[in-house]
mmCIF file of C-alpha atoms in Angstrom:
data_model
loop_
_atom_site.group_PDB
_atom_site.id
_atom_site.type_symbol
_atom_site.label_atom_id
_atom_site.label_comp_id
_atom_site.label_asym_id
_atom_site.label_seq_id
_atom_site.Cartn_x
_atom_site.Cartn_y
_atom_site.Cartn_z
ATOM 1 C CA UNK A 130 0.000 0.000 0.000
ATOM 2 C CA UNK A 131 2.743 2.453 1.142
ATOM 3 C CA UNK A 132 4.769 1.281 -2.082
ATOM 4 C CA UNK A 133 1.499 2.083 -3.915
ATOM 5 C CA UNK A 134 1.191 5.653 -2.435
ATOM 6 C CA UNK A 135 4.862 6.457 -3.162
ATOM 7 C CA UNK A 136 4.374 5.456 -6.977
ATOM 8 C CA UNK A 137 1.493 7.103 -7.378
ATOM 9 C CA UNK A 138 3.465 10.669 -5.722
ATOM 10 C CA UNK A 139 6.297 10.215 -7.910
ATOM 11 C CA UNK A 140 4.192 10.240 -10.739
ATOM 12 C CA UNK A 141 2.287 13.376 -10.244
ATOM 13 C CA UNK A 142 4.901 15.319 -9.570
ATOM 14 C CA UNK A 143 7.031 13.834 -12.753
ATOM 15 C CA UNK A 144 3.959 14.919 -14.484
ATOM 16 C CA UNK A 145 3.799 18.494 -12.986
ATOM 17 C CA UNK A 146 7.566 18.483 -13.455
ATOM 18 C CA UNK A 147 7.021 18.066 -17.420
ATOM 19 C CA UNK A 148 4.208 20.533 -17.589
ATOM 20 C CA UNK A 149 6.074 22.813 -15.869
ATOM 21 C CA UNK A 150 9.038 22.850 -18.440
ATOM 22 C CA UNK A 151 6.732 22.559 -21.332
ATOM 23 C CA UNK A 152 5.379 26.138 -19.682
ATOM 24 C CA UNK A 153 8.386 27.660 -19.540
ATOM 25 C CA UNK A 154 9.682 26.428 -22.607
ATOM 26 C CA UNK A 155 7.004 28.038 -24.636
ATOM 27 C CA UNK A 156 6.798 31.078 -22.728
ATOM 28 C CA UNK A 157 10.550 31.151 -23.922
ATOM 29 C CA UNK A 158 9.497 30.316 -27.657
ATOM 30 C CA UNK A 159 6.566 33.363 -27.517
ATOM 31 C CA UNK A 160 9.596 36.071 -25.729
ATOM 32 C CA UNK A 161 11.933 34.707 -28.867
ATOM 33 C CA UNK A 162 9.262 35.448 -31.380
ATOM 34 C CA UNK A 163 8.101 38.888 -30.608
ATOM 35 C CA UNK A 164 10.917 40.512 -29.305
ATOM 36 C CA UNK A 165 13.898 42.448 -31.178
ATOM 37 C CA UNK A 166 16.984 42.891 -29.625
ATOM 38 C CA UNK A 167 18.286 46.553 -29.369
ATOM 39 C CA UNK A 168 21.907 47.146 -30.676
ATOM 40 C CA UNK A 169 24.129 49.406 -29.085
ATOM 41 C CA UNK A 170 24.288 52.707 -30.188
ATOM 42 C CA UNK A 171 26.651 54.555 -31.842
ATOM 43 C CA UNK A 172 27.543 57.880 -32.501
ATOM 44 C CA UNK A 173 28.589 60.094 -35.335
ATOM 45 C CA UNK A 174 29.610 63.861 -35.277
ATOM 46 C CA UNK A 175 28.663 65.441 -38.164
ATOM 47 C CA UNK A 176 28.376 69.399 -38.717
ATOM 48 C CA UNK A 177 25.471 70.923 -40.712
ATOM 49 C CA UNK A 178 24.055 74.145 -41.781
ATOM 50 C CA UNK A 179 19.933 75.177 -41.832
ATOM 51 C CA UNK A 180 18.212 77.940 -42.729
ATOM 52 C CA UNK A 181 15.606 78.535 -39.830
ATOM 53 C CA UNK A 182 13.854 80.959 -37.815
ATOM 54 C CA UNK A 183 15.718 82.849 -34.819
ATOM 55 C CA UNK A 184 13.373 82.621 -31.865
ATOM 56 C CA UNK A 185 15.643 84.548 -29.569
ATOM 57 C CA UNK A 186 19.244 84.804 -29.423
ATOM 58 C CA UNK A 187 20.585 85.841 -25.869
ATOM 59 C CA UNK A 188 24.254 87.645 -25.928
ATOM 60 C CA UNK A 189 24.916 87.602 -21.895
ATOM 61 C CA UNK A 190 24.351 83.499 -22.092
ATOM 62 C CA UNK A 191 25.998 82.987 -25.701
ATOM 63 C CA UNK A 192 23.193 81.206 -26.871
ATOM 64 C CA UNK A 193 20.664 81.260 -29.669
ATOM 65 C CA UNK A 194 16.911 79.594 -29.853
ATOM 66 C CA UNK A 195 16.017 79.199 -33.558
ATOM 67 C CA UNK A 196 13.416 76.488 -35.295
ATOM 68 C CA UNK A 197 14.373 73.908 -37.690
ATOM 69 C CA UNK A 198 12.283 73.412 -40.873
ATOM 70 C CA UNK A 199 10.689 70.665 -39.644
ATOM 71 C CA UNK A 200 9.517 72.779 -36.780
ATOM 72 C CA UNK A 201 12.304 71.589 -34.204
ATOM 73 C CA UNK A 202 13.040 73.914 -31.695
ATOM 74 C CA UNK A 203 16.543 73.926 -30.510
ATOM 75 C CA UNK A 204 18.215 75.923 -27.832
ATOM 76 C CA UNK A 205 22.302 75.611 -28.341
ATOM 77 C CA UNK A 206 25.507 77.833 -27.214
ATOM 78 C CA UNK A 207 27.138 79.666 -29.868
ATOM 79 C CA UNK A 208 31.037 79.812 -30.427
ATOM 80 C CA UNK A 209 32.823 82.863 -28.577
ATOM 81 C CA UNK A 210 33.804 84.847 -31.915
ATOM 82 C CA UNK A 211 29.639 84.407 -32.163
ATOM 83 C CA UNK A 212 28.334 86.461 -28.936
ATOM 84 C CA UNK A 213 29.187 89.718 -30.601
ATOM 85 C CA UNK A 214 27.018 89.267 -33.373
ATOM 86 C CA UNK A 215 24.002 87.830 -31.360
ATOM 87 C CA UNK A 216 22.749 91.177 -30.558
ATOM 88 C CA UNK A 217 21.614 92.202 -34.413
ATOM 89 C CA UNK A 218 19.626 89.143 -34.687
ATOM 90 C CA UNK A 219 16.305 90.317 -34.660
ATOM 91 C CA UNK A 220 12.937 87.451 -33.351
ATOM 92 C CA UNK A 221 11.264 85.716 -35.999
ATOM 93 C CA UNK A 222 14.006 86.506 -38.626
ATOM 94 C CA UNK A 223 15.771 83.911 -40.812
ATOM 95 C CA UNK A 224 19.467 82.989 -41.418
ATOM 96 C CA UNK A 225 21.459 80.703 -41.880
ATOM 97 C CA UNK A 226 23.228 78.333 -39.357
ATOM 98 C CA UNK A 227 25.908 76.140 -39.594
ATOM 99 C CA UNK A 228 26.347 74.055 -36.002
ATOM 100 C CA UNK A 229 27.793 70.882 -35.064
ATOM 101 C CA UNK A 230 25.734 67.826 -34.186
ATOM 102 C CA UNK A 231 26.025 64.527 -32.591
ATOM 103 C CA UNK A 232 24.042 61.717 -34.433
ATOM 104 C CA UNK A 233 23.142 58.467 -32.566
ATOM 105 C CA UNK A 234 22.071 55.446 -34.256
ATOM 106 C CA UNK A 235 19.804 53.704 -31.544
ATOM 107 C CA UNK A 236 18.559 50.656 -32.746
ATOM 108 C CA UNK A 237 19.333 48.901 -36.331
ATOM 109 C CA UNK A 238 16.206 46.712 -36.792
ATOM 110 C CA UNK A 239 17.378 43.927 -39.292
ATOM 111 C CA UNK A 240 14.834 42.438 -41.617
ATOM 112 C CA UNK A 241 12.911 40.368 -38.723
ATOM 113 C CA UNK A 242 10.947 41.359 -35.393
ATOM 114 C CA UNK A 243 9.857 44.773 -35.346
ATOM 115 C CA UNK A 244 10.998 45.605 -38.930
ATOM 116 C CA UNK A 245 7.479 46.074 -40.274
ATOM 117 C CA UNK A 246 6.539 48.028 -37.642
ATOM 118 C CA UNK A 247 9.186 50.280 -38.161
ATOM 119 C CA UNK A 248 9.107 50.483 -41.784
ATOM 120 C CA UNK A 249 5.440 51.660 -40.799
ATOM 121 C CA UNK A 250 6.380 54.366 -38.109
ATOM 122 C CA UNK A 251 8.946 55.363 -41.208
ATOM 123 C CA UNK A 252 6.440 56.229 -43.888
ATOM 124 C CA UNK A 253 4.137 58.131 -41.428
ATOM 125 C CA UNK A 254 4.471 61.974 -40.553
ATOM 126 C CA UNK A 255 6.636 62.311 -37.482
ATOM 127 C CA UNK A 256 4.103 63.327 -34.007
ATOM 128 C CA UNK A 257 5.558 66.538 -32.325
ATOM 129 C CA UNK A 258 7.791 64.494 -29.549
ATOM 130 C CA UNK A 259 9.765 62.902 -32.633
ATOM 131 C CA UNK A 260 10.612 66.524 -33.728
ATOM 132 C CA UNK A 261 11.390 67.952 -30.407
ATOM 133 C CA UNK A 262 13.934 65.860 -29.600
ATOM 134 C CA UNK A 263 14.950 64.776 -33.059
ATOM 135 C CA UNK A 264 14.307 61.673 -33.141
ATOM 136 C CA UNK A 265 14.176 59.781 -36.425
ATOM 137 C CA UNK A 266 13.717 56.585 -38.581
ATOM 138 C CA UNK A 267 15.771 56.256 -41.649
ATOM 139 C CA UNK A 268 16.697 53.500 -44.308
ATOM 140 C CA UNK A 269 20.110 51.970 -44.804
ATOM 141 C CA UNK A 270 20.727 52.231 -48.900
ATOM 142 C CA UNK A 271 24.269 51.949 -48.658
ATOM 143 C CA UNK A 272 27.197 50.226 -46.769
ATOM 144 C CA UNK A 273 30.337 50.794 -48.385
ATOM 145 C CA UNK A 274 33.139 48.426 -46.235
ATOM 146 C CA UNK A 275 36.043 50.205 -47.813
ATOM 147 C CA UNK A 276 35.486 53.549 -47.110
ATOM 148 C CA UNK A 277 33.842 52.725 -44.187
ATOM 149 C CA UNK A 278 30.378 54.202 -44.518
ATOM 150 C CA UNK A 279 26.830 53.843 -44.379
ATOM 151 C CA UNK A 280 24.203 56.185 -45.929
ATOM 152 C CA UNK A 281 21.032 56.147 -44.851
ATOM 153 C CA UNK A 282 17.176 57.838 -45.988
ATOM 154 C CA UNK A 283 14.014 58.809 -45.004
ATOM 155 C CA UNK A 284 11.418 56.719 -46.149
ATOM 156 C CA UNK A 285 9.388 60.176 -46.716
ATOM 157 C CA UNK A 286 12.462 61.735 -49.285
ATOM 158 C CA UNK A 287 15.015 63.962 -49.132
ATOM 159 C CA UNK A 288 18.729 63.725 -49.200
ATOM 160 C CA UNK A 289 21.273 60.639 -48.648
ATOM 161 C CA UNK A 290 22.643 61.070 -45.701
ATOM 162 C CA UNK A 291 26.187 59.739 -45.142
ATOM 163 C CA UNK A 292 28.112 58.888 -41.793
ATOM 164 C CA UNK A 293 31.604 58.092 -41.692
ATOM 165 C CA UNK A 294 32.820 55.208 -39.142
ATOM 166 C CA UNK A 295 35.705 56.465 -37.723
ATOM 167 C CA UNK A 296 36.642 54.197 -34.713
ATOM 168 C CA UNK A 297 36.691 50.147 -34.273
ATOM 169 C CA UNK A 298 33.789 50.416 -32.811
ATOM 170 C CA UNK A 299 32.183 51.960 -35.477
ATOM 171 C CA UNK A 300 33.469 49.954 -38.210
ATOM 172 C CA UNK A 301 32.930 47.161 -36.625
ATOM 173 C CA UNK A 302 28.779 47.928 -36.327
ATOM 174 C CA UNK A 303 29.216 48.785 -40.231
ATOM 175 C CA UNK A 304 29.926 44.704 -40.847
ATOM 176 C CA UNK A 305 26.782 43.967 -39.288
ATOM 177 C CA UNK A 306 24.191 45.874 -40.883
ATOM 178 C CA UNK A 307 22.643 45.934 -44.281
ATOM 179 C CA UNK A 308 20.914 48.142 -47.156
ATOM 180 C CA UNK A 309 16.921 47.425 -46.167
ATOM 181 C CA UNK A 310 17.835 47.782 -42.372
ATOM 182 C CA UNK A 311 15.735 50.655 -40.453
ATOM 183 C CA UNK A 312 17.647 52.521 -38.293
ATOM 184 C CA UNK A 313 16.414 54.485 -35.731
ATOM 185 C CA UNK A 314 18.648 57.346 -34.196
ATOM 186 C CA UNK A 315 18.387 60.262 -32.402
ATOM 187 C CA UNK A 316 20.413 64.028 -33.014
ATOM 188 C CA UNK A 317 21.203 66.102 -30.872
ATOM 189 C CA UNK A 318 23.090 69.764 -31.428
ATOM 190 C CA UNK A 319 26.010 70.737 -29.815
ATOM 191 C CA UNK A 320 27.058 74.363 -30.792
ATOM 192 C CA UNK A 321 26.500 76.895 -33.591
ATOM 193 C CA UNK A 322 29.181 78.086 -35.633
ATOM 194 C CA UNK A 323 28.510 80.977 -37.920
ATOM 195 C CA UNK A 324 25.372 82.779 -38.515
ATOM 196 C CA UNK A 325 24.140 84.387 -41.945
ATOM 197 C CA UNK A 326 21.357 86.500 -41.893
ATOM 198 C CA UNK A 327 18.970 85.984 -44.808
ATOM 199 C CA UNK A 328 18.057 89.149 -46.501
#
């Protein structure tokens, strides 16, 4: 009888034993299916010039608050040989800025999990937080190994944009990626470096 009893225990708790990986096991499948892993990010300095729209420009601080064309507003320290001219900027005039920037590339979704949801965010007008902090979604089109670039798009238009790896690090990311990956990336401005008034 006691023999019985012991049999009996050992099965059910092989059996919950079993069910218990078979849980797990496809809780792990479902996780594996549905969720894409983040690369590190890297970044790239890269200096531009925009015309925009002076919001205020502030001498005593060095800095200038002007608005991007896509309606960013940015707020960024000017270079000393700068302040002196800050003072004949007039509000809501336009000119021309050239400042340096610091682009991140966030994620690189690859052609799996996530990439059609991406692709999706890509081809649809950017919401007002995307702009603020310049956040975007772009299209690899072009790895070139030997000169140790990628150039990237916005599914929307506009221009090739072309970053130059320029560390290990960076060179090493450019093996792993290919044209058709989204990347997603972030810029962020660092510090004007002439001003042109428009006339």
């Amino acid at each position: 009888m006691m023999i019985r009893s012991m049999k009996k225990a050992a099965g059910v708790s092989l059996f919950a034993a079993v069910l218990a990986i078979g849980v797990t096991l496809t809780e792990r499948q479902v996780t594996a299916q549905v969720t894409a892993v983040p690369r590190v990010g890297v970044a790239f300095n890269q200096t531009v010039t925009r015309q925009v729209t002076i919001e205020s420009a502030d001498p005593e601080g060095g800095t200038i608050a002007f608005r991007l064309p896509n309606g960013q507003f940015v707020v960024c320290p000017v270079a000393s040989s700068l302040i002196g001219s800050l003072a004949t900027l007039a509000d809501g005039s336009n000119a021309n800025i050239t400042y340096n920037q610091v682009v991140t590339l966030l994620n690189l979704r690859q052609k799996g999990p996530g990439s059609r949801e991406a692709r999706r965010e890509q081809m649809s007008p950017p919401d007002a937080t995307d702009i603020q902090v310049g956040r975007f979604t772009m299209t690899v089109v072009g790895v070139d190994l030997p000169n140790n670039t990628v150039s990237v798009i916005d599914g929307r238009g506009g221009p090739v944009q072309t970053y130059r790896a320029d560390t290990i690090a960076k060179q090493d990311m450019l093996k792993k990626i290919k044209v058709g990956d989204v990347v997603i990336g972030l810029t962020t401005p660092l510090m004007v470096t002439a001003i042109s008034p428009v006339k």
